[in-house]
mmCIF file of C-alpha atoms in Angstrom:
data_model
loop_
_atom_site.group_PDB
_atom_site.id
_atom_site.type_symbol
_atom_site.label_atom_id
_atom_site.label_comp_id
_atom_site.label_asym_id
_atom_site.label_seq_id
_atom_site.Cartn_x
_atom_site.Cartn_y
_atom_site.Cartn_z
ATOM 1 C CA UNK A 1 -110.579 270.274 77.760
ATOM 2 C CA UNK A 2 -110.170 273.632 75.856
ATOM 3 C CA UNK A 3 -108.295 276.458 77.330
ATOM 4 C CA UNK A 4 -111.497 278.616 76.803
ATOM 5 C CA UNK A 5 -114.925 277.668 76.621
ATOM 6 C CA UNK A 6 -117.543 279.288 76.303
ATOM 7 C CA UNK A 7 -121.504 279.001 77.157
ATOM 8 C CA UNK A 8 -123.717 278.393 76.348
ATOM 9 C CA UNK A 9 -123.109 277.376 72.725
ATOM 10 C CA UNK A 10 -126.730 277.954 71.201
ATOM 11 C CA UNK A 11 -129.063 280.845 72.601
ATOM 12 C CA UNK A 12 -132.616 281.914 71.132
ATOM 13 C CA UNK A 13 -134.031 284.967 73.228
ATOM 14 C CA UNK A 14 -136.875 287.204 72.656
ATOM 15 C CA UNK A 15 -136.476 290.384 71.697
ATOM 16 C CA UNK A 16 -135.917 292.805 74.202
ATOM 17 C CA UNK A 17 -134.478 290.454 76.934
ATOM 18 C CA UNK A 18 -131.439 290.829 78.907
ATOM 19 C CA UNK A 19 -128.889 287.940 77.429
ATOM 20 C CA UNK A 20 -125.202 286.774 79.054
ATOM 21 C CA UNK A 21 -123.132 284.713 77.463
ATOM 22 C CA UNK A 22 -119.721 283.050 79.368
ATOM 23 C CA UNK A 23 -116.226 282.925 78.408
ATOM 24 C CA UNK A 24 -114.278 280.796 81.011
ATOM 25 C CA UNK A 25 -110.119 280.465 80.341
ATOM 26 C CA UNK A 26 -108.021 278.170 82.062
ATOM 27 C CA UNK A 27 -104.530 279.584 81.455
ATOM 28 C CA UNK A 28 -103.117 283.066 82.691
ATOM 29 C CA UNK A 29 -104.072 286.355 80.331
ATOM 30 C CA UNK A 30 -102.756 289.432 79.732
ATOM 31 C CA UNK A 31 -106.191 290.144 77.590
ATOM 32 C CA UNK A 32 -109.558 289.185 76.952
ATOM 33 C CA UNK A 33 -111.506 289.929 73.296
ATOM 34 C CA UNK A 34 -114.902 289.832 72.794
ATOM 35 C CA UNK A 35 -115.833 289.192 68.726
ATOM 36 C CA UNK A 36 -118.964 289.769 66.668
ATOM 37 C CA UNK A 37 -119.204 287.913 64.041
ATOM 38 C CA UNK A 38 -122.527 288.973 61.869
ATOM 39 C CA UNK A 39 -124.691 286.551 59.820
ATOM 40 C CA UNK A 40 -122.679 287.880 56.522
ATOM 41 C CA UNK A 41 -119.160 287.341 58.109
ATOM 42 C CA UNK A 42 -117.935 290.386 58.803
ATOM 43 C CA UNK A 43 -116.512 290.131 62.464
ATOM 44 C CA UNK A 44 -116.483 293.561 64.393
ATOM 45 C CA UNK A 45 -114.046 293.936 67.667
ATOM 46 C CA UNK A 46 -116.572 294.508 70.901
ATOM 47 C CA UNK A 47 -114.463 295.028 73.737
ATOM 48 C CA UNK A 48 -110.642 294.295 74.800
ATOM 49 C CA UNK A 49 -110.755 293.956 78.900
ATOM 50 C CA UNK A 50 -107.819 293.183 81.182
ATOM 51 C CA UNK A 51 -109.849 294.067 84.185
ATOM 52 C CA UNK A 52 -113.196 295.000 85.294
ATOM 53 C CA UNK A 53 -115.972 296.369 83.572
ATOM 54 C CA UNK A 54 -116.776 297.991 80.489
ATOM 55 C CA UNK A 55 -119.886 299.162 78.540
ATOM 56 C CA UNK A 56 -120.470 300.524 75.081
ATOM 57 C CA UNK A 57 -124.539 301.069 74.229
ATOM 58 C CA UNK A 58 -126.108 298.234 75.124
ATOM 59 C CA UNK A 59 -123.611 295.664 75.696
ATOM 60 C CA UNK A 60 -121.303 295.571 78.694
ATOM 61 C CA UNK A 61 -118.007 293.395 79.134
ATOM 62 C CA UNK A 62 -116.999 292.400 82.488
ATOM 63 C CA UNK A 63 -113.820 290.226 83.448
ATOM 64 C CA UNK A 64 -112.828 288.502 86.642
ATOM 65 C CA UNK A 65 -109.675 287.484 86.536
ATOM 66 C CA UNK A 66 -109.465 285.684 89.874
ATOM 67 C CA UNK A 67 -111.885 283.450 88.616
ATOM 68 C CA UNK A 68 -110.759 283.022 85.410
ATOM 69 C CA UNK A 69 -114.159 283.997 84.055
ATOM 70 C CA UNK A 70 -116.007 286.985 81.936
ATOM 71 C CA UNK A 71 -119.591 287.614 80.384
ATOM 72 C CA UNK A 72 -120.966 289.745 77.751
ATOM 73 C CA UNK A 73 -124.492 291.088 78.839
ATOM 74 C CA UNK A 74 -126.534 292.491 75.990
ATOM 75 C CA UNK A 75 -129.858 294.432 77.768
ATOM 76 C CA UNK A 76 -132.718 295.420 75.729
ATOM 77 C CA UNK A 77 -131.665 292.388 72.816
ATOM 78 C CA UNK A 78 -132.681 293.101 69.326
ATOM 79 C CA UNK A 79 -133.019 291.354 66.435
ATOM 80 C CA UNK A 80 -130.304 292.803 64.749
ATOM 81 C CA UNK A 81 -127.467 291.265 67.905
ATOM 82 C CA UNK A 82 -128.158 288.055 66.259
ATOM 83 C CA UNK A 83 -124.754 287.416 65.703
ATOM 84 C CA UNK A 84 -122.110 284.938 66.713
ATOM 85 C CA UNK A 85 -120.037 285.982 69.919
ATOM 86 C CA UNK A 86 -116.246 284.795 70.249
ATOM 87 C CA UNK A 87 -114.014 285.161 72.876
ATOM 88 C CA UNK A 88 -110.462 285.179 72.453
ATOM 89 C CA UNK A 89 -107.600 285.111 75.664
ATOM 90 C CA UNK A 90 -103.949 286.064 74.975
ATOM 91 C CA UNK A 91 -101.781 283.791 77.007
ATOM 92 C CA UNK A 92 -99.734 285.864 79.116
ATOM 93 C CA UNK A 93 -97.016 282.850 79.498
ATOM 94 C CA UNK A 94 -96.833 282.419 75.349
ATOM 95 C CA UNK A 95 -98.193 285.381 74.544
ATOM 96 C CA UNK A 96 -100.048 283.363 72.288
ATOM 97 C CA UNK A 97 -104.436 283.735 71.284
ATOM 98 C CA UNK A 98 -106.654 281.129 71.904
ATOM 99 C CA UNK A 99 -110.391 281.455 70.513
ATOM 100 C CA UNK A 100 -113.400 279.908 71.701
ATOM 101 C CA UNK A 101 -115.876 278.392 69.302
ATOM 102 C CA UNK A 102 -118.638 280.685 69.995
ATOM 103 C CA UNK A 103 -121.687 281.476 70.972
ATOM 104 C CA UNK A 104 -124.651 281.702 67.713
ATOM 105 C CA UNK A 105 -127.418 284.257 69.840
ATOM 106 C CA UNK A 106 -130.488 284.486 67.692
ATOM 107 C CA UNK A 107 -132.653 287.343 68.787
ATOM 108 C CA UNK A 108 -136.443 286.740 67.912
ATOM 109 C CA UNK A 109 -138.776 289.360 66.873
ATOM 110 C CA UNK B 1 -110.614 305.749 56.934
ATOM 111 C CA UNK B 2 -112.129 303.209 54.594
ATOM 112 C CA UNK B 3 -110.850 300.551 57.601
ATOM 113 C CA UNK B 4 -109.257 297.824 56.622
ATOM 114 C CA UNK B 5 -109.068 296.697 53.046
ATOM 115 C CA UNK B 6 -108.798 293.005 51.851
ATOM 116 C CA UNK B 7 -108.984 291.503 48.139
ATOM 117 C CA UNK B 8 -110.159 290.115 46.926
ATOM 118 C CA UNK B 9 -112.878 289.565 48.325
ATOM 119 C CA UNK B 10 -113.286 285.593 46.779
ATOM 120 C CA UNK B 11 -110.888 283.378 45.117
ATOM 121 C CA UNK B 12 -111.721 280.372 43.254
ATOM 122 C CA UNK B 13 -108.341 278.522 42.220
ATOM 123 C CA UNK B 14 -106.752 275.175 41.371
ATOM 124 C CA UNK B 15 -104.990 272.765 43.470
ATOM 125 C CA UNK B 16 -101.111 273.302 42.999
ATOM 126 C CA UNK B 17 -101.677 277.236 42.484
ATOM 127 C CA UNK B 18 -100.206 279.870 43.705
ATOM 128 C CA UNK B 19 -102.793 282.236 46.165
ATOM 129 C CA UNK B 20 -101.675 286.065 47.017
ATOM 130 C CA UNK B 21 -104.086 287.722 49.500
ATOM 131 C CA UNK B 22 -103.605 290.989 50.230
ATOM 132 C CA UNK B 23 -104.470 293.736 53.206
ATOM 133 C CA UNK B 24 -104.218 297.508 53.764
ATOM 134 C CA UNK B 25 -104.689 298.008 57.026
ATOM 135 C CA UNK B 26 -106.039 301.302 59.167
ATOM 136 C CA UNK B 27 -103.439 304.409 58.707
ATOM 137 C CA UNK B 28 -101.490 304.735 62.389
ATOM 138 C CA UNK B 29 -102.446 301.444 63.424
ATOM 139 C CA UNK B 30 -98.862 299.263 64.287
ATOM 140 C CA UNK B 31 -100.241 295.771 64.450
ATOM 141 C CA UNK B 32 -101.695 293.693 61.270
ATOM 142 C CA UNK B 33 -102.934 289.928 62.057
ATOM 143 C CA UNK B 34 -103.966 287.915 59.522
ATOM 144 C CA UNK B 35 -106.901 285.257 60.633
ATOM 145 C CA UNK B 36 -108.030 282.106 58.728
ATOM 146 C CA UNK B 37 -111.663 280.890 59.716
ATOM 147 C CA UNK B 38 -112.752 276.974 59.022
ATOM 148 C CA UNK B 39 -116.546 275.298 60.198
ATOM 149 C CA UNK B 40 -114.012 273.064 61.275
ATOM 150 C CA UNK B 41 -111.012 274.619 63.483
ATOM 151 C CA UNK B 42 -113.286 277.757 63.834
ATOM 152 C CA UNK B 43 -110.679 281.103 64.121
ATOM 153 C CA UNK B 44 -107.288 281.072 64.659
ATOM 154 C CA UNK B 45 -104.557 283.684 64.267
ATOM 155 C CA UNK B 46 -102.083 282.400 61.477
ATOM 156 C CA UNK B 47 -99.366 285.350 62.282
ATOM 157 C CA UNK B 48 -98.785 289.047 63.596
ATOM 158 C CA UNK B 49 -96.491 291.859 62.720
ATOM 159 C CA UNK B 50 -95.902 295.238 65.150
ATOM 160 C CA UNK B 51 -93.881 297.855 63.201
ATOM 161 C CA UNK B 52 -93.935 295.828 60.048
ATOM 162 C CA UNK B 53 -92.083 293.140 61.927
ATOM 163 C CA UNK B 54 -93.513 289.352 62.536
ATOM 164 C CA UNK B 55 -93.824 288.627 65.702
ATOM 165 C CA UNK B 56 -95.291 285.485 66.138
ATOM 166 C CA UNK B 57 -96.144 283.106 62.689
ATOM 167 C CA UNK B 58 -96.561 279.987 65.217
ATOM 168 C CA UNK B 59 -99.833 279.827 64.166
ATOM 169 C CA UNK B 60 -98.490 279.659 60.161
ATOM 170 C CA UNK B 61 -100.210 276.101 59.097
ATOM 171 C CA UNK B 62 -96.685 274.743 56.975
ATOM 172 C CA UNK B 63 -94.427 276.078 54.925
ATOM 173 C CA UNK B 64 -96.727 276.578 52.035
ATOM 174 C CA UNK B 65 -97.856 279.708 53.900
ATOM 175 C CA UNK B 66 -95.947 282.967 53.924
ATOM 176 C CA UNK B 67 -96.362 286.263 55.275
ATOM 177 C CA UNK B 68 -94.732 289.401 54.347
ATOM 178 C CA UNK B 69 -95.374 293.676 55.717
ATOM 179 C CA UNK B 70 -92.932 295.137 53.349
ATOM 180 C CA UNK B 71 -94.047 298.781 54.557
ATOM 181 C CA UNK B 72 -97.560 300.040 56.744
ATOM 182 C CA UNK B 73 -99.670 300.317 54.769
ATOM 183 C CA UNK B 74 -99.712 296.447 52.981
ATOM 184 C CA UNK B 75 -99.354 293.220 53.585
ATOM 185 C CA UNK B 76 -99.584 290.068 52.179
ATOM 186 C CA UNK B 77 -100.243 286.220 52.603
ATOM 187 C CA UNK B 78 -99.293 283.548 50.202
ATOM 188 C CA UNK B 79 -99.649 280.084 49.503
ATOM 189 C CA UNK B 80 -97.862 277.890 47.419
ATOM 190 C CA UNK B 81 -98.671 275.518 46.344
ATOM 191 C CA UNK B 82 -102.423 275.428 47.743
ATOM 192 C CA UNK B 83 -103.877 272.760 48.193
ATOM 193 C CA UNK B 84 -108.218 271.772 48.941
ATOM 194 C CA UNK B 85 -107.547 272.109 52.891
ATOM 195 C CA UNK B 86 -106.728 275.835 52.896
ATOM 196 C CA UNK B 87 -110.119 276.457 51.733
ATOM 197 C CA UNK B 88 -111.622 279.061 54.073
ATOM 198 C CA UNK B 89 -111.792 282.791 54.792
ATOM 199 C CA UNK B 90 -109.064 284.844 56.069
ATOM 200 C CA UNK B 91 -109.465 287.354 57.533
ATOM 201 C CA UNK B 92 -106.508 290.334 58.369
ATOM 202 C CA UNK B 93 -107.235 292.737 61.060
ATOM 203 C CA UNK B 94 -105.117 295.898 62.414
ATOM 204 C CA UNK B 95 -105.051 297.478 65.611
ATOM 205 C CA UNK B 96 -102.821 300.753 67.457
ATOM 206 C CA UNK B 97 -101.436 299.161 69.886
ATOM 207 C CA UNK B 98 -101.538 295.090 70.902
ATOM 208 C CA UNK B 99 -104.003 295.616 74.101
ATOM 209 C CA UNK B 100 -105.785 298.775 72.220
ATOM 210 C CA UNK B 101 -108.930 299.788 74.055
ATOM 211 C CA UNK B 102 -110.758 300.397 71.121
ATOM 212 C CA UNK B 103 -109.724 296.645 70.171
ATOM 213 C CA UNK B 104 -108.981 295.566 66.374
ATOM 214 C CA UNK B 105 -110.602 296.397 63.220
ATOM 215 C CA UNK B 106 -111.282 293.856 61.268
ATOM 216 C CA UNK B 107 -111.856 293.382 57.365
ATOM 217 C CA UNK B 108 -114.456 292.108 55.407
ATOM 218 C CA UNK B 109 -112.146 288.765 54.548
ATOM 219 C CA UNK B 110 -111.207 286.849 51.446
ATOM 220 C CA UNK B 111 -113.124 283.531 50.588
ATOM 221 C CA UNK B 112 -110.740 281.285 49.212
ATOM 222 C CA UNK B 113 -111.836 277.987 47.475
ATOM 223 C CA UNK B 114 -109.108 275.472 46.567
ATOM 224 C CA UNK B 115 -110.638 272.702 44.349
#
């Protein structure tokens, strides 16, 4: 089993709907990191959460660390968030990062 | 700030070669990763430097992989000899600070083919 996985792997929505994706860690953090990684390549940092909530446009991060869990919400999709999502953990015992393998969103017209 | 600046941006070399990538990262910002990204193993963090420094090259694949931050403003990761399995992009990225709020910046990554 991987120390994070996320969910769901695959994820067509229609434009303008609200989307989550998952990012569940099994170890202890000191940080979570949400990626974008465009169709081109170019990855783009999204949010760095130790705790709670946070929320830039449209997309908001939110962590629980009790349950070893967090989602990225994107409301109003578009098109252009057709992307793939990673989430990374820093392993507060190793201070190590562990990635997850992603999540490929494709936003339809 | 341009952000951070990689080159090149592809590299197309022989087997047994030696491969210099190079990174600039953001003025101010005190830690430079370098990233390596495979269909296969997806993205994992090869090694990290605060203040210049390395502070973790676990993730360095062999010793045919080095990384040096001779000042702030460059860095650099070579392999030699390379060989067809390092074939991938790598990616550096900078941040201030290791938990920074306003999270890493990323370049555009180097393409390296090894044939």
């Amino acid at each position: 089993k991987n120390e994070v996985e996320q969910s769901p792997q695959n994820l067509t929505a229609q434009e303008g709907e609200f989307i989550t994706i998952n990012c569940s860690y099994s170890v202890g953090i000191s940080a979570l990191h949400w990626l974008q990684q465009h169709p081109g390549g170019g990855i783009v940092s999204l949010f760095m959460l130790s705790s709670g909530k946070k929320k830039h446009g449209r997309l908001i991060a939110t962590i629980n660390i009790q349950e070893k869990h967090s989602s990225l919400h994107i409301t109003a999709s578009h098109p252009r968030d057709s992307a793939v999502y990673i989430c990374a953990v820093l392993n507060s015992g190793t201070y190590k990062y562990i990635f997850g393998t992603g999540t490929r969103l494709k936003v339809l017209a | 700030d341009a952000g951070v600046i990689q080159s090149p941006r592809h590299e197309v070399t022989e087997m047994g070669q030696e491969v210099t990538l190079r990174c600039k990262p953001i003025s101010g910002h005190d830690y430079l990763f370098w990233y390596r990204q495979t269909m296969m193993r997806g993205l994992e963090l090869l090694i990290y430097f605060n203040n210049n420094v390395p502070i973790d090259d676990s993730g360095m694949p062999e010793d045919r992989f080095s990384a040096k931050m001779p000042n702030a403003s460059f860095s650099t990761l070579k392999i030699q000899p390379s060989e067809p399995r390092d074939s991938a992009v790598y990616f550096c990225a900078s941040s201030f600070g290791q938990l920074s709020n306003y999270g890493y910046t990323f370049g555009s990554g180097t393409r390296l083919t090894v044939v």
